[in-house]
Amino acid sequence: MENNSSILRKVIVTLFVVLCFILQCSVFNSLALGGIIPNLMIILTSSFGFMRGEKEGLLIGFFSGLLCDIFFGSFLGFYAMIMMYIGFINGKFCRIFYPEDIKLPLALIVVSDISYGLLCYILMFLLRGRFHFPYYFTRVILPEALYTIVVTIVLYPLILKVNQKLEEKEKRSAQKFVS
Amino acid sequence: MSPVVKRKGERFTLPSKYLLFILTILCTVMMLVTFGTNVFNRPFNRVVGYVIVPFEQGIAKAGEWLSNRSDELVQIRTLLAENSALKEQVASLTEENTLLQQDKYELNELRGLLELDEEYGDYNKIGARIISRDSGNWYSSFVIDKGSNDGLADDMNVIAGGGLVGRITSVGPNWSRVTSIISDNSNVSGMTLATGDNLIVSGDLQLMAQGVISFSKLVDSQDAVVEGDKVVTSDISDKYLPNILIGYISTINKDTNNLTKSGYLTPVVDFEHLSEVLVITDKKQQIPSGGNTDGK
């Protein structure tokens, strides 16, 4: 029944997460503009969130955050939690999402990235007494969001296409099961 | 709350709200547990060591190859122009060399004076390559391609180009994470080489762009510390080996309490263009000549 295609989906999504993480840590670090790298994990998490719903969004967010945690977090679960909630909230927009429309995805990804930045600032910097918010906003959060949009324009159509292919496949196998 | 979404995901058994709740609790528990201990680190680090790190190593190798090739191309184009420039440089370098030799003589003398002869020569070191950098923009850490299989462990010091880079904060079988001293969450206990005054060197994201890091809590009532003084890791640090060069003082300001001083420090390591580092496999506690820490 559906099992086959859902395994395929899992494999492909896992590959996406791993690939984006590796790209972000290696290739995009060499392409850093002014020391700022884009956040591919946010693009992935929120696009799967609004394309596929809350559950997939939060799971992808959780695992991609966990990956960041294992490699670069000072303790486990921090990024995982933030990314999970971002995926979940993006999943709420699944109902008003249409594949033809690119404005909503772009807006959602930007808002997600900025709120991710703000949360990181508040939890990791503000609480340690780094009060110079305008600096961090203009030098880290905003450039990251801008760079992320640019990358989104390239990466998002790819994610969308792969997801559409997968959904087609799932629908086909579901119909086969019915008839 | 959202029937459409739920109907879409019929094959799922668990509603996403509950899943979110469960995972939130899981995250919180993990955070609480790993805040003090590192019980989860071992299995997780092992898994990602086999899944992610080989790819990263491959990409790092490919990237290196590509940059080498592009370097070569650029070199061929500029070689001729460079050649004439280099000839001029040779002349000036010869002059500079004599000056440097004088400096070296002076340095050796001073080192003898400070009984710093052993410097880093006595430590066992392993070379390692950087294979990936921090995935975020907030902290500055990177992953190297050696891990516990090569004898690395937490808290080992990492140096490059004669200066302190940072220390290992997480170890997997074939990778380890190095938190650099310019990272915003890093503090190093240092001292000025000339006067032996202790200070705290802390990384700062805001200063990173200017290529400096900040130091504070320098007690120097006699105003003996001046700009340009060498700062090394201090004897009292419990994570860092003593006398590893951190950098040079670039500015000193008196704190408002009139007791301590703070300011900026230029690190000797070029963190922007770091690709290979040396890991000192001796840990602070293991050094026989470590003075007070010996008994531990």
Short mmCIF file of C-alpha atoms in Angstrom, two decimals:
data_model
loop_
_atom_site.label_atom_id
_atom_site.label_comp_id
_atom_site.label_asym_id
_atom_site.label_seq_id
_atom_site.Cartn_x
_atom_site.Cartn_y
_atom_site.Cartn_z
CA MET A 1 0.00 0.00 0.00
CA GLU A 2 1.26 3.44 0.89
CA ASN A 3 4.18 2.07 2.76
CA ASN A 4 6.49 2.01 -0.20
CA SER A 5 6.16 5.65 -1.14
CA SER A 6 6.26 6.82 2.46
CA ILE A 7 9.59 5.08 2.88
CA LEU A 8 10.78 6.79 -0.29
CA ARG A 9 9.63 10.10 1.16
CA LYS A 10 11.47 9.46 4.39
CA VAL A 11 14.67 8.57 2.58
CA ILE A 12 14.50 11.64 0.36
CA VAL A 13 13.68 14.00 3.19
CA THR A 14 16.53 12.57 5.27
CA LEU A 15 18.85 13.07 2.33
CA PHE A 16 17.64 16.65 2.04
CA VAL A 17 18.32 17.35 5.71
CA VAL A 18 21.79 15.80 5.64
CA LEU A 19 22.70 17.46 2.36
CA CYS A 20 21.54 20.90 3.49
CA PHE A 21 23.43 20.56 6.76
CA ILE A 22 26.64 19.56 5.01
CA LEU A 23 26.29 22.30 2.42
CA GLN A 24 25.64 24.87 5.11
CA CYS A 25 28.71 23.83 7.09
CA SER A 26 31.15 23.50 4.23
CA VAL A 27 30.25 25.06 0.91
CA PHE A 28 28.28 28.02 2.21
CA ASN A 29 30.98 28.77 4.74
CA SER A 30 33.31 29.40 1.83
CA LEU A 31 30.61 31.48 0.17
CA ALA A 32 29.98 33.49 3.32
CA LEU A 33 29.29 37.17 2.62
CA GLY A 34 30.71 39.34 5.35
CA GLY A 35 31.05 36.30 7.57
CA ILE A 36 27.36 35.53 7.31
CA ILE A 37 26.04 32.23 6.05
CA PRO A 38 22.45 31.53 4.96
CA ASN A 39 20.28 29.19 6.96
CA LEU A 40 19.38 26.27 4.73
CA MET A 41 17.86 24.31 7.60
CA ILE A 42 15.23 27.02 8.06
CA ILE A 43 14.37 26.92 4.36
CA LEU A 44 13.97 23.16 4.52
CA THR A 45 12.02 23.09 7.76
CA SER A 46 9.57 25.82 6.91
CA SER A 47 9.02 24.75 3.32
CA PHE A 48 8.20 21.20 4.35
CA GLY A 49 6.11 22.70 7.12
CA PHE A 50 3.81 24.69 4.87
CA MET A 51 3.86 22.13 2.07
CA ARG A 52 3.13 19.07 4.17
CA GLY A 53 1.63 20.23 7.43
CA GLU A 54 2.48 20.55 11.08
CA LYS A 55 3.68 17.05 11.70
CA GLU A 56 6.23 16.82 8.95
CA GLY A 57 7.37 20.36 9.65
CA LEU A 58 7.99 19.72 13.29
CA LEU A 59 9.74 16.40 12.70
CA ILE A 60 12.07 17.82 10.06
CA GLY A 61 12.71 20.83 12.26
CA PHE A 62 13.47 18.60 15.21
CA PHE A 63 15.97 16.44 13.36
CA SER A 64 17.74 19.24 11.53
CA GLY A 65 17.98 21.17 14.79
CA LEU A 66 19.32 18.09 16.54
CA LEU A 67 22.02 17.80 13.90
CA CYS A 68 23.11 21.39 14.59
CA ASP A 69 23.01 20.61 18.30
CA ILE A 70 25.23 17.57 18.06
CA PHE A 71 27.87 19.33 16.02
CA PHE A 72 27.77 22.87 17.27
CA GLY A 73 25.45 23.24 20.24
CA SER A 74 26.80 23.60 23.74
CA PHE A 75 24.03 21.32 24.91
CA LEU A 76 21.56 19.08 23.11
CA GLY A 77 17.99 20.06 22.36
CA PHE A 78 18.28 23.82 22.04
CA TYR A 79 18.26 24.25 18.28
CA ALA A 80 16.07 21.17 17.99
CA MET A 81 13.36 22.84 20.05
CA ILE A 82 13.50 26.17 18.19
CA MET A 83 13.48 24.52 14.78
CA MET A 84 10.69 22.17 15.83
CA TYR A 85 8.42 25.05 16.79
CA ILE A 86 9.29 26.89 13.58
CA GLY A 87 8.31 23.81 11.58
CA PHE A 88 5.13 23.40 13.56
CA ILE A 89 4.02 27.01 13.15
CA ASN A 90 4.81 26.92 9.44
CA GLY A 91 2.65 23.82 9.25
CA LYS A 92 -0.32 25.94 10.32
CA PHE A 93 -0.11 27.69 6.96
CA CYS A 94 -0.51 24.45 5.05
CA ARG A 95 -4.18 25.25 4.43
CA ILE A 96 -3.54 28.49 2.59
CA PHE A 97 -0.55 27.22 0.65
CA TYR A 98 -0.72 26.91 -3.12
CA PRO A 99 2.28 25.63 -5.08
CA GLU A 100 1.87 28.35 -7.73
CA ASP A 101 2.25 31.14 -5.23
CA ILE A 102 5.79 32.07 -4.26
CA LYS A 103 5.00 35.09 -2.09
CA LEU A 104 3.71 33.13 0.89
CA PRO A 105 6.70 30.76 1.02
CA LEU A 106 9.17 33.62 0.75
CA ALA A 107 7.39 35.61 3.43
CA LEU A 108 7.14 32.60 5.73
CA ILE A 109 10.79 31.68 5.32
CA VAL A 110 11.94 35.23 5.99
CA VAL A 111 9.74 35.56 9.04
CA SER A 112 10.93 32.17 10.27
CA ASP A 113 14.56 33.09 9.81
CA ILE A 114 14.17 36.44 11.54
CA SER A 115 12.32 34.90 14.45
CA TYR A 116 14.98 32.18 14.64
CA GLY A 117 17.61 34.91 14.80
CA LEU A 118 15.71 36.84 17.42
CA LEU A 119 15.23 33.74 19.57
CA CYS A 120 18.91 32.88 19.28
CA TYR A 121 19.83 36.43 20.25
CA ILE A 122 17.50 36.52 23.22
CA LEU A 123 18.36 33.09 24.56
CA MET A 124 22.08 33.00 23.87
CA PHE A 125 23.20 36.62 23.94
CA LEU A 126 20.73 38.81 25.78
CA LEU A 127 20.69 36.46 28.74
CA ARG A 128 24.46 36.74 28.93
CA GLY A 129 24.32 40.51 29.10
CA ARG A 130 24.97 41.41 25.48
CA PHE A 131 22.55 44.31 25.24
CA HIS A 132 23.62 45.94 22.02
CA PHE A 133 20.64 44.66 20.08
CA PRO A 134 20.84 47.02 17.03
CA TYR A 135 24.31 45.73 16.25
CA TYR A 136 23.31 42.09 16.35
CA PHE A 137 20.13 42.80 14.40
CA THR A 138 21.82 44.68 11.57
CA ARG A 139 24.98 42.61 11.45
CA VAL A 140 23.73 39.08 12.00
CA ILE A 141 19.98 38.62 11.89
CA LEU A 142 19.09 40.84 8.94
CA PRO A 143 21.98 39.84 6.64
CA GLU A 144 21.27 36.19 7.40
CA ALA A 145 17.61 36.68 6.46
CA LEU A 146 18.54 38.47 3.22
CA TYR A 147 21.07 35.86 2.22
CA THR A 148 18.56 33.18 3.08
CA ILE A 149 15.96 34.71 0.72
CA VAL A 150 18.47 34.70 -2.10
CA VAL A 151 19.23 31.04 -1.49
CA THR A 152 15.52 30.30 -1.13
CA ILE A 153 14.86 31.54 -4.64
CA VAL A 154 17.19 28.83 -5.89
CA LEU A 155 16.51 26.06 -3.40
CA TYR A 156 12.77 26.38 -2.91
CA PRO A 157 11.67 25.43 -6.46
CA LEU A 158 13.81 22.32 -6.12
CA ILE A 159 12.17 21.33 -2.84
CA LEU A 160 8.74 22.10 -4.31
CA LYS A 161 9.39 19.98 -7.39
CA VAL A 162 10.67 17.04 -5.39
CA ASN A 163 7.69 17.27 -3.07
CA GLN A 164 5.26 17.39 -6.00
CA LYS A 165 6.88 14.33 -7.56
CA LEU A 166 6.60 12.51 -4.26
CA GLU A 167 2.98 13.51 -3.79
CA GLU A 168 2.15 12.35 -7.31
CA LYS A 169 3.72 9.02 -6.59
CA GLU A 170 1.86 8.69 -3.31
CA LYS A 171 -1.44 9.52 -5.00
CA ARG A 172 -0.82 6.95 -7.69
CA SER A 173 -0.03 4.19 -5.26
CA ALA A 174 -3.06 5.17 -3.16
CA GLN A 175 -5.31 4.90 -6.20
CA LYS A 176 -3.86 1.55 -7.04
CA PHE A 177 -4.71 0.45 -3.55
CA VAL A 178 -8.31 1.62 -3.90
CA SER A 179 -9.03 0.07 -7.29
CA MET B 1 -8.23 22.64 15.46
CA SER B 2 -7.23 22.03 11.89
CA PRO B 3 -9.37 19.26 10.47
CA VAL B 4 -8.00 19.62 6.95
CA VAL B 5 -4.49 18.97 8.05
CA LYS B 6 -5.54 16.04 10.16
CA ARG B 7 -7.49 14.40 7.39
CA LYS B 8 -4.56 14.79 5.09
CA GLY B 9 -2.31 12.91 7.45
CA GLU B 10 -4.65 10.00 8.05
CA ARG B 11 -1.99 7.35 8.14
CA PHE B 12 -0.36 9.04 11.12
CA THR B 13 -1.51 7.67 14.41
CA LEU B 14 -0.35 10.49 16.66
CA PRO B 15 -1.83 14.01 16.25
CA SER B 16 0.87 16.58 15.71
CA LYS B 17 -0.08 18.54 18.81
CA TYR B 18 0.78 15.60 21.04
CA LEU B 19 3.93 14.89 19.08
CA LEU B 20 4.99 18.50 19.57
CA PHE B 21 4.29 18.20 23.25
CA ILE B 22 6.25 14.98 23.61
CA LEU B 23 9.23 16.27 21.65
CA THR B 24 9.21 19.51 23.63
CA ILE B 25 9.49 17.52 26.83
CA LEU B 26 12.20 15.39 25.25
CA CYS B 27 14.15 18.51 24.25
CA THR B 28 13.79 20.01 27.70
CA VAL B 29 14.98 16.82 29.35
CA MET B 30 17.90 16.58 26.95
CA MET B 31 18.84 20.18 27.62
CA LEU B 32 18.69 19.70 31.37
CA VAL B 33 20.66 16.47 31.25
CA THR B 34 23.32 17.64 28.82
CA PHE B 35 23.74 20.99 30.52
CA GLY B 36 25.86 19.42 33.19
CA THR B 37 26.82 16.02 31.88
CA ASN B 38 27.49 14.55 28.48
CA VAL B 39 25.82 11.17 28.62
CA PHE B 40 24.04 11.54 25.28
CA ASN B 41 27.08 12.87 23.50
CA ARG B 42 28.77 9.54 23.06
CA PRO B 43 26.10 7.68 21.05
CA PHE B 44 25.04 10.77 19.07
CA ASN B 45 28.59 11.71 18.24
CA ARG B 46 29.25 8.16 17.12
CA VAL B 47 26.23 8.09 14.81
CA VAL B 48 26.93 11.42 13.13
CA GLY B 49 30.58 10.45 12.92
CA TYR B 50 29.65 7.68 10.53
CA VAL B 51 26.81 9.42 8.70
CA ILE B 52 27.84 13.03 8.24
CA VAL B 53 31.58 13.31 8.73
CA PRO B 54 32.68 11.22 5.70
CA PHE B 55 30.69 13.55 3.44
CA GLU B 56 32.18 16.58 5.08
CA GLN B 57 35.66 15.17 4.69
CA GLY B 58 34.97 14.56 1.03
CA ILE B 59 33.63 18.05 0.46
CA ALA B 60 36.53 19.57 2.36
CA LYS B 61 38.97 17.61 0.19
CA ALA B 62 37.16 18.60 -3.01
CA GLY B 63 37.01 22.21 -1.91
CA GLU B 64 40.69 22.17 -1.17
CA TRP B 65 41.46 20.66 -4.57
CA LEU B 66 39.31 23.28 -6.29
CA SER B 67 40.86 26.16 -4.43
CA ASN B 68 44.31 24.77 -5.18
CA ARG B 69 43.51 24.60 -8.89
CA SER B 70 42.08 28.09 -8.96
CA ASP B 71 45.08 29.31 -7.02
CA GLU B 72 47.33 27.75 -9.63
CA LEU B 73 45.50 29.48 -12.45
CA VAL B 74 45.74 32.80 -10.74
CA GLN B 75 49.36 32.13 -10.02
CA ILE B 76 50.24 31.45 -13.65
CA ARG B 77 48.65 34.71 -14.72
CA THR B 78 50.33 36.76 -12.09
CA LEU B 79 53.59 34.90 -12.02
CA LEU B 80 55.43 37.20 -14.39
CA ALA B 81 54.32 40.36 -12.72
CA GLU B 82 55.04 38.80 -9.38
CA ASN B 83 58.53 37.83 -10.35
CA SER B 84 59.74 41.36 -10.80
CA ALA B 85 57.96 42.45 -7.68
CA LEU B 86 59.55 39.60 -5.77
CA LYS B 87 63.02 40.63 -6.82
CA GLU B 88 62.44 43.99 -5.28
CA GLN B 89 61.03 42.28 -2.25
CA VAL B 90 64.11 40.13 -1.87
CA ALA B 91 66.16 43.21 -1.34
CA SER B 92 63.88 44.59 1.31
CA LEU B 93 63.47 41.19 2.91
CA THR B 94 67.18 40.74 3.24
CA GLU B 95 67.26 43.90 5.18
CA GLU B 96 64.25 42.85 7.22
CA ASN B 97 65.84 39.49 7.84
CA THR B 98 68.83 40.98 9.52
CA LEU B 99 66.48 42.94 11.71
CA LEU B 100 64.48 39.83 12.50
CA GLN B 101 67.61 37.93 13.35
CA GLN B 102 68.42 40.59 15.82
CA ASP B 103 64.92 40.23 17.20
CA LYS B 104 65.30 36.49 17.37
CA TYR B 105 68.50 36.81 19.29
CA GLU B 106 66.74 39.13 21.66
CA LEU B 107 63.78 36.76 21.90
CA ASN B 108 65.98 33.79 22.72
CA GLU B 109 67.66 35.82 25.38
CA LEU B 110 64.36 36.88 26.86
CA ARG B 111 63.00 33.37 26.74
CA GLY B 112 66.01 32.11 28.59
CA LEU B 113 65.40 34.84 31.06
CA LEU B 114 61.81 33.83 31.54
CA GLU B 115 62.65 30.14 31.52
CA LEU B 116 60.21 29.64 28.69
CA ASP B 117 62.61 27.46 26.79
CA GLU B 118 60.32 24.51 26.54
CA GLU B 119 57.57 26.59 24.82
CA TYR B 120 55.33 24.26 22.86
CA GLY B 121 58.14 21.98 21.75
CA ASP B 122 57.62 19.50 24.54
CA TYR B 123 53.94 18.92 23.92
CA ASN B 124 52.75 16.06 21.78
CA LYS B 125 50.83 17.39 18.84
CA ILE B 126 48.60 15.99 16.12
CA GLY B 127 47.81 17.84 12.93
CA ALA B 128 44.18 17.98 11.88
CA ARG B 129 42.20 19.47 9.04
CA ILE B 130 39.12 21.63 9.45
CA ILE B 131 36.24 19.96 7.66
CA SER B 132 33.27 22.10 8.57
CA ARG B 133 32.40 25.31 10.30
CA ASP B 134 29.59 26.43 12.55
CA SER B 135 26.17 26.16 10.92
CA GLY B 136 24.97 29.37 12.54
CA ASN B 137 26.21 32.90 12.61
CA TRP B 138 26.33 33.35 16.36
CA TYR B 139 29.24 31.35 17.65
CA SER B 140 32.52 30.46 16.09
CA SER B 141 33.40 26.81 16.26
CA PHE B 142 34.50 24.25 13.73
CA VAL B 143 34.85 20.53 13.24
CA ILE B 144 38.18 18.81 12.61
CA ASP B 145 38.75 15.43 11.03
CA LYS B 146 40.36 13.68 14.00
CA GLY B 147 38.55 12.24 16.97
CA SER B 148 38.78 9.80 19.82
CA ASN B 149 40.16 7.16 17.43
CA ASP B 150 43.22 9.35 17.07
CA GLY B 151 43.53 9.86 20.80
CA LEU B 152 41.78 13.18 21.08
CA ALA B 153 39.62 14.04 24.08
CA ASP B 154 37.61 16.91 25.48
CA ASP B 155 39.47 20.02 26.62
CA MET B 156 42.58 19.41 24.58
CA ASN B 157 44.13 22.65 23.40
CA VAL B 158 44.26 23.54 19.74
CA ILE B 159 46.91 25.78 18.24
CA ALA B 160 47.79 27.05 14.79
CA GLY B 161 50.43 29.34 13.48
CA GLY B 162 52.08 29.56 16.89
CA GLY B 163 49.01 30.82 18.69
CA LEU B 164 46.05 29.52 20.60
CA VAL B 165 42.99 28.66 18.51
CA GLY B 166 40.73 27.15 21.16
CA ARG B 167 39.95 23.88 22.77
CA ILE B 168 38.06 20.72 21.95
CA THR B 169 34.54 20.75 23.35
CA SER B 170 33.05 17.63 21.85
CA VAL B 171 34.56 14.44 20.51
CA GLY B 172 33.25 11.77 18.17
CA PRO B 173 35.11 8.74 16.86
CA ASN B 174 36.44 10.52 13.77
CA TRP B 175 35.65 14.17 14.41
CA SER B 176 35.83 16.74 17.17
CA ARG B 177 34.42 20.18 17.67
CA VAL B 178 36.79 23.00 18.49
CA THR B 179 35.37 26.11 20.13
CA SER B 180 37.63 28.97 19.16
CA ILE B 181 38.72 31.69 21.56
CA ILE B 182 37.00 34.36 19.44
CA SER B 183 33.65 32.65 19.95
CA ASP B 184 31.25 34.72 22.00
CA ASN B 185 30.84 31.98 24.60
CA SER B 186 34.54 31.45 25.22
CA ASN B 187 36.62 32.76 28.10
CA VAL B 188 40.32 32.07 28.56
CA SER B 189 42.37 32.85 31.59
CA GLY B 190 45.50 34.57 30.35
CA MET B 191 48.43 36.57 31.61
CA THR B 192 50.74 39.17 30.21
CA LEU B 193 54.10 37.67 29.46
CA ALA B 194 56.15 40.62 30.57
CA THR B 195 54.61 41.26 33.95
CA GLY B 196 52.73 38.06 34.73
CA ASP B 197 49.47 39.83 35.47
CA ASN B 198 46.38 37.70 35.06
CA LEU B 199 43.48 38.69 32.87
CA ILE B 200 40.43 37.13 31.27
CA VAL B 201 40.29 36.95 27.50
CA SER B 202 36.76 36.62 26.15
CA GLY B 203 35.51 36.31 22.61
CA ASP B 204 32.96 38.78 21.38
CA LEU B 205 30.82 38.60 18.26
CA GLN B 206 30.67 42.37 18.06
CA LEU B 207 34.44 42.68 17.95
CA MET B 208 34.98 39.75 15.63
CA ALA B 209 34.57 41.92 12.55
CA GLN B 210 37.37 44.18 13.74
CA GLY B 211 39.69 41.23 14.24
CA VAL B 212 40.14 41.77 17.95
CA ILE B 213 38.91 40.08 21.11
CA SER B 214 38.38 41.68 24.46
CA PHE B 215 40.15 41.17 27.73
CA SER B 216 39.10 42.25 31.18
CA LYS B 217 39.92 42.00 34.86
CA LEU B 218 43.54 42.94 34.37
CA VAL B 219 44.94 44.06 37.73
CA ASP B 220 47.84 46.33 36.95
CA SER B 221 48.24 48.94 39.62
CA GLN B 222 51.72 49.94 38.50
CA ASP B 223 50.68 50.63 34.90
CA ALA B 224 53.36 48.24 33.76
CA VAL B 225 51.32 46.63 31.01
CA VAL B 226 51.49 48.55 27.77
CA GLU B 227 50.00 48.18 24.33
CA GLY B 228 51.82 45.58 22.28
CA ASP B 229 52.47 43.31 25.24
CA LYS B 230 52.21 39.59 24.65
CA VAL B 231 49.36 37.75 26.28
CA VAL B 232 49.75 34.03 26.90
CA THR B 233 47.55 31.46 28.60
CA SER B 234 48.02 31.63 32.33
CA ASP B 235 49.34 29.06 34.76
CA ILE B 236 46.11 29.07 36.71
CA SER B 237 43.84 28.14 33.84
CA ASP B 238 42.37 24.69 34.38
CA LYS B 239 41.68 23.96 30.72
CA TYR B 240 44.56 25.60 28.90
CA LEU B 241 48.22 24.69 29.06
CA PRO B 242 50.41 27.53 30.29
CA ASN B 243 52.33 29.90 28.06
CA ILE B 244 50.54 29.41 24.77
CA LEU B 245 50.55 32.70 22.91
CA ILE B 246 47.09 34.25 22.56
CA GLY B 247 47.86 37.63 21.07
CA TYR B 248 49.06 41.15 21.60
CA ILE B 249 47.35 43.89 23.54
CA SER B 250 46.08 46.58 21.18
CA THR B 251 44.21 48.91 23.52
CA ILE B 252 44.00 49.28 27.27
CA ASN B 253 41.30 51.17 29.14
CA LYS B 254 40.94 51.72 32.82
CA ASP B 255 37.70 50.32 34.19
CA THR B 256 35.35 52.59 36.07
CA ASN B 257 36.20 50.84 39.32
CA ASN B 258 39.77 52.13 39.00
CA LEU B 259 41.11 48.76 40.06
CA THR B 260 41.09 46.70 36.94
CA LYS B 261 41.73 47.34 33.30
CA SER B 262 40.16 46.00 30.17
CA GLY B 263 40.65 46.45 26.48
CA TYR B 264 41.26 44.71 23.21
CA LEU B 265 43.70 42.12 22.10
CA THR B 266 44.77 41.16 18.60
CA PRO B 267 44.98 37.39 18.33
CA VAL B 268 48.00 35.92 16.55
CA VAL B 269 45.93 33.33 14.73
CA ASP B 270 44.19 34.35 11.53
CA PHE B 271 40.80 32.79 12.23
CA GLU B 272 39.40 33.75 8.83
CA HIS B 273 41.80 31.62 6.86
CA LEU B 274 42.34 28.68 9.13
CA SER B 275 42.45 25.31 7.40
CA GLU B 276 44.81 23.16 9.42
CA VAL B 277 45.37 23.13 13.14
CA LEU B 278 47.54 21.33 15.66
CA VAL B 279 45.94 19.59 18.60
CA ILE B 280 48.08 19.30 21.71
CA THR B 281 47.32 15.86 23.07
CA ASP B 282 48.71 16.65 26.51
CA LYS B 283 46.08 17.84 28.87
CA LYS B 284 46.68 20.34 31.58
CA GLN B 285 46.56 17.84 34.40
CA GLN B 286 48.98 15.44 32.78
CA ILE B 287 51.94 17.74 32.53
CA PRO B 288 54.59 16.79 35.06
CA SER B 289 56.13 20.25 35.07
CA GLY B 290 52.74 21.84 35.55
CA GLY B 291 53.51 23.20 39.00
CA ASN B 292 50.44 23.53 41.15
CA THR B 293 48.21 21.46 38.91
CA ASP B 294 50.55 18.53 39.33
CA GLY B 295 48.83 17.12 42.35
CA LYS B 296 45.49 16.81 40.69
#
